[in-house]
Amino acid sequence: MSSRKITVLKVKSPERTISSLARFSEEELDPYRKTLPSGTREEVDCDEDTILFLHPSFDPLEFQKTKEVLHLPDGEMIPVVAIDPNGEILMQAFGNEESQRLTLETGFAHYFSRSRNQLWKKGDTSGHTQKILQILSPKDRSFLVYQVEQKVAACHEGYYSCFFRERMPGGEWNPLPVPRNFLPEKS
């Protein structure tokens, strides 16, 4: 039985610049945490499938602008991190070649939903769109960063960023000062 994969970003604090992105199983998280420097903070997204590990010792990656579709092996997805103009990390999702093409053609962020197995334009139903300001990638082109103008909220729970809480030692949650711009409707 395969375990759930988690996306892990090392982020230099307080600047909040990305140092690395990796994906591994939930079972590998605790051993990985033990390799991190003392004082590393852990912010977790709303779906608990992306974690930001923040520490001042992490060296930021160099990014380059890109205006082309990154070609992927058939069926492969590329991680995409959305940030705002201030560098605030808003969310992490996945893209395929078609979502990248639509993003470049329309100027709005498109992703591929693995759970629904379909393309989606961020904000298509909510109106909380992400207008592309620039697209970046590290030199190894292992993931993309969409710098966006975020309308209202990136998070389906109403928060401006999906990273609105910090995991404390012992597993307690500490809310972060992330604006909650709307309350989602209960279904």
CSV table of C-alpha atoms in Angstrom, one decimal:
chain,number,residue,atom,x,y,z
A,1,MET,CA,0.0,0.0,0.0
A,2,SER,CA,1.4,3.4,-1.0
A,3,SER,CA,1.4,6.2,1.5
A,4,ARG,CA,0.4,9.8,0.7
A,5,LYS,CA,3.1,12.0,-0.7
A,6,ILE,CA,3.8,15.3,1.0
A,7,THR,CA,5.4,18.4,-0.7
A,8,VAL,CA,8.1,20.0,1.5
A,9,LEU,CA,9.6,23.4,0.9
A,10,LYS,CA,12.6,24.7,2.8
A,11,VAL,CA,12.1,28.4,3.2
A,12,LYS,CA,14.7,31.0,4.4
A,13,SER,CA,13.2,33.1,7.1
A,14,PRO,CA,12.4,35.9,7.7
A,15,GLU,CA,12.6,36.7,4.0
A,16,ARG,CA,10.4,33.7,3.1
A,17,THR,CA,12.5,32.8,0.0
A,18,ILE,CA,12.3,29.2,-1.3
A,19,SER,CA,15.5,27.1,-0.7
A,20,SER,CA,14.3,23.7,-2.0
A,21,LEU,CA,11.2,21.7,-2.9
A,22,ALA,CA,11.0,17.9,-2.3
A,23,ARG,CA,8.3,15.3,-2.3
A,24,PHE,CA,8.3,12.2,-0.1
A,25,SER,CA,6.0,9.9,1.9
A,26,GLU,CA,4.4,10.9,5.2
A,27,GLU,CA,6.4,8.1,6.8
A,28,GLU,CA,9.6,9.9,5.9
A,29,LEU,CA,8.5,13.2,7.5
A,30,ASP,CA,9.6,12.4,11.1
A,31,PRO,CA,13.1,11.2,10.1
A,32,TYR,CA,13.4,14.3,7.9
A,33,ARG,CA,12.4,16.7,10.7
A,34,LYS,CA,15.3,15.3,12.8
A,35,THR,CA,17.7,16.5,10.1
A,36,LEU,CA,16.5,20.1,10.3
A,37,PRO,CA,18.3,22.8,12.3
A,38,SER,CA,17.1,23.5,15.8
A,39,GLY,CA,14.5,26.3,15.8
A,40,THR,CA,13.0,25.4,12.4
A,41,ARG,CA,9.4,26.4,12.2
A,42,GLU,CA,6.8,24.3,10.4
A,43,GLU,CA,3.8,25.9,8.6
A,44,VAL,CA,1.2,23.5,7.1
A,45,ASP,CA,-1.3,24.1,4.4
A,46,CYS,CA,-5.0,23.6,4.7
A,47,ASP,CA,-5.0,20.1,3.2
A,48,GLU,CA,-1.9,19.0,5.3
A,49,ASP,CA,-0.1,17.9,2.1
A,50,THR,CA,2.4,20.8,1.8
A,51,ILE,CA,4.7,21.8,4.6
A,52,LEU,CA,7.0,24.9,4.8
A,53,PHE,CA,10.0,24.4,7.0
A,54,LEU,CA,11.4,27.9,7.8
A,55,HIS,CA,14.9,28.7,9.2
A,56,PRO,CA,17.4,31.5,8.7
A,57,SER,CA,20.2,29.1,7.6
A,58,PHE,CA,18.5,27.9,4.5
A,59,ASP,CA,20.1,29.4,1.3
A,60,PRO,CA,17.6,30.7,-1.3
A,61,LEU,CA,17.5,29.2,-4.7
A,62,GLU,CA,18.3,31.2,-7.8
A,63,PHE,CA,15.3,31.5,-10.1
A,64,GLN,CA,15.0,32.4,-13.7
A,65,LYS,CA,12.0,33.7,-15.6
A,66,THR,CA,10.4,31.4,-18.1
A,67,LYS,CA,7.8,31.9,-20.8
A,68,GLU,CA,7.8,28.4,-22.2
A,69,VAL,CA,6.0,25.2,-21.4
A,70,LEU,CA,8.3,22.7,-19.5
A,71,HIS,CA,8.0,19.4,-21.3
A,72,LEU,CA,7.2,16.5,-19.0
A,73,PRO,CA,7.1,12.8,-19.5
A,74,ASP,CA,3.6,11.5,-20.3
A,75,GLY,CA,1.3,11.6,-17.3
A,76,GLU,CA,3.9,13.4,-15.2
A,77,MET,CA,3.0,16.5,-13.1
A,78,ILE,CA,5.2,19.4,-12.0
A,79,PRO,CA,4.8,21.1,-8.6
A,80,VAL,CA,3.7,24.7,-8.9
A,81,VAL,CA,4.1,27.2,-6.0
A,82,ALA,CA,2.0,30.4,-6.1
A,83,ILE,CA,3.5,33.5,-4.5
A,84,ASP,CA,2.2,37.1,-4.3
A,85,PRO,CA,4.3,40.1,-5.4
A,86,ASN,CA,5.7,40.4,-1.8
A,87,GLY,CA,6.9,36.7,-2.0
A,88,GLU,CA,4.2,35.4,0.4
A,89,ILE,CA,3.7,31.7,-0.4
A,90,LEU,CA,0.0,31.3,-1.2
A,91,MET,CA,-0.4,27.7,-2.2
A,92,GLN,CA,1.1,24.7,-3.9
A,93,ALA,CA,-0.6,22.6,-6.6
A,94,PHE,CA,0.4,20.7,-9.7
A,95,GLY,CA,0.6,21.3,-13.4
A,96,ASN,CA,0.9,19.4,-16.6
A,97,GLU,CA,1.8,20.6,-20.0
A,98,GLU,CA,-1.7,21.7,-20.9
A,99,SER,CA,-2.2,23.7,-17.6
A,100,GLN,CA,1.1,25.4,-18.3
A,101,ARG,CA,0.0,26.2,-21.9
A,102,LEU,CA,-3.3,27.7,-20.7
A,103,THR,CA,-1.5,29.7,-18.0
A,104,LEU,CA,0.8,31.2,-20.7
A,105,GLU,CA,-2.0,31.8,-23.2
A,106,THR,CA,-4.6,33.4,-20.8
A,107,GLY,CA,-2.3,35.1,-18.2
A,108,PHE,CA,-4.2,33.4,-15.4
A,109,ALA,CA,-3.0,30.4,-13.3
A,110,HIS,CA,-4.2,27.0,-14.4
A,111,TYR,CA,-3.4,23.7,-12.6
A,112,PHE,CA,-4.2,20.1,-12.9
A,113,SER,CA,-6.4,18.5,-10.1
A,114,ARG,CA,-5.1,15.0,-9.4
A,115,SER,CA,-8.1,14.2,-7.3
A,116,ARG,CA,-10.6,15.2,-10.0
A,117,ASN,CA,-8.3,14.3,-12.9
A,118,GLN,CA,-9.0,17.5,-14.7
A,119,LEU,CA,-7.6,21.0,-15.5
A,120,TRP,CA,-8.8,23.9,-13.5
A,121,LYS,CA,-8.4,27.6,-13.6
A,122,LYS,CA,-7.8,29.0,-10.1
A,123,GLY,CA,-10.9,31.1,-9.2
A,124,ASP,CA,-13.1,29.8,-12.1
A,125,THR,CA,-16.0,29.2,-9.7
A,126,SER,CA,-15.1,31.4,-6.8
A,127,GLY,CA,-13.8,34.4,-8.7
A,128,HIS,CA,-10.6,34.3,-6.6
A,129,THR,CA,-8.3,34.3,-9.6
A,130,GLN,CA,-4.6,34.4,-9.8
A,131,LYS,CA,-3.3,36.8,-12.5
A,132,ILE,CA,0.1,35.8,-13.6
A,133,LEU,CA,2.8,38.5,-13.1
A,134,GLN,CA,5.7,36.2,-13.9
A,135,ILE,CA,6.7,32.5,-14.1
A,136,LEU,CA,9.9,31.4,-12.5
A,137,SER,CA,11.8,28.1,-12.2
A,138,PRO,CA,15.0,27.0,-10.5
A,139,LYS,CA,17.9,26.1,-12.8
A,140,ASP,CA,17.1,22.4,-12.6
A,141,ARG,CA,13.5,23.2,-13.7
A,142,SER,CA,12.1,20.7,-11.1
A,143,PHE,CA,9.2,23.0,-10.2
A,144,LEU,CA,7.5,26.3,-11.2
A,145,VAL,CA,6.7,29.4,-9.2
A,146,TYR,CA,3.8,31.5,-10.4
A,147,GLN,CA,4.1,35.0,-9.1
A,148,VAL,CA,0.5,36.2,-9.1
A,149,GLU,CA,-1.9,38.9,-8.2
A,150,GLN,CA,-4.3,37.0,-5.9
A,151,LYS,CA,-7.9,38.1,-5.8
A,152,VAL,CA,-9.6,37.6,-2.3
A,153,ALA,CA,-8.1,34.3,-1.2
A,154,ALA,CA,-5.9,31.4,-2.4
A,155,CYS,CA,-7.3,29.0,0.2
A,156,HIS,CA,-10.7,27.3,-0.1
A,157,GLU,CA,-11.1,27.9,3.6
A,158,GLY,CA,-11.2,31.7,3.0
A,159,TYR,CA,-7.6,32.6,4.0
A,160,TYR,CA,-5.4,34.7,1.8
A,161,SER,CA,-2.8,32.0,1.9
A,162,CYS,CA,-3.2,28.2,2.5
A,163,PHE,CA,-0.4,28.5,5.1
A,164,PHE,CA,-2.4,30.0,7.9
A,165,ARG,CA,-1.2,27.8,10.8
A,166,GLU,CA,2.0,26.6,12.4
A,167,ARG,CA,2.5,23.1,13.8
A,168,MET,CA,4.0,23.4,17.3
A,169,PRO,CA,6.0,20.8,19.2
A,170,GLY,CA,3.6,18.1,20.3
A,171,GLY,CA,1.3,18.7,17.3
A,172,GLU,CA,-0.6,21.7,18.6
A,173,TRP,CA,-1.7,24.3,16.0
A,174,ASN,CA,-0.8,28.0,16.3
A,175,PRO,CA,-2.8,30.3,14.0
A,176,LEU,CA,-0.8,32.7,12.0
A,177,PRO,CA,-1.7,36.3,11.2
A,178,VAL,CA,-3.1,35.4,7.7
A,179,PRO,CA,-6.2,37.4,6.8
A,180,ARG,CA,-9.4,35.3,6.4
A,181,ASN,CA,-11.2,37.1,3.6
A,182,PHE,CA,-14.3,35.0,3.5
A,183,LEU,CA,-16.1,32.2,5.3
A,184,PRO,CA,-16.8,29.2,3.0
A,185,GLU,CA,-20.4,28.1,2.6
A,186,LYS,CA,-21.2,24.8,4.4
A,187,SER,CA,-22.7,22.2,2.2
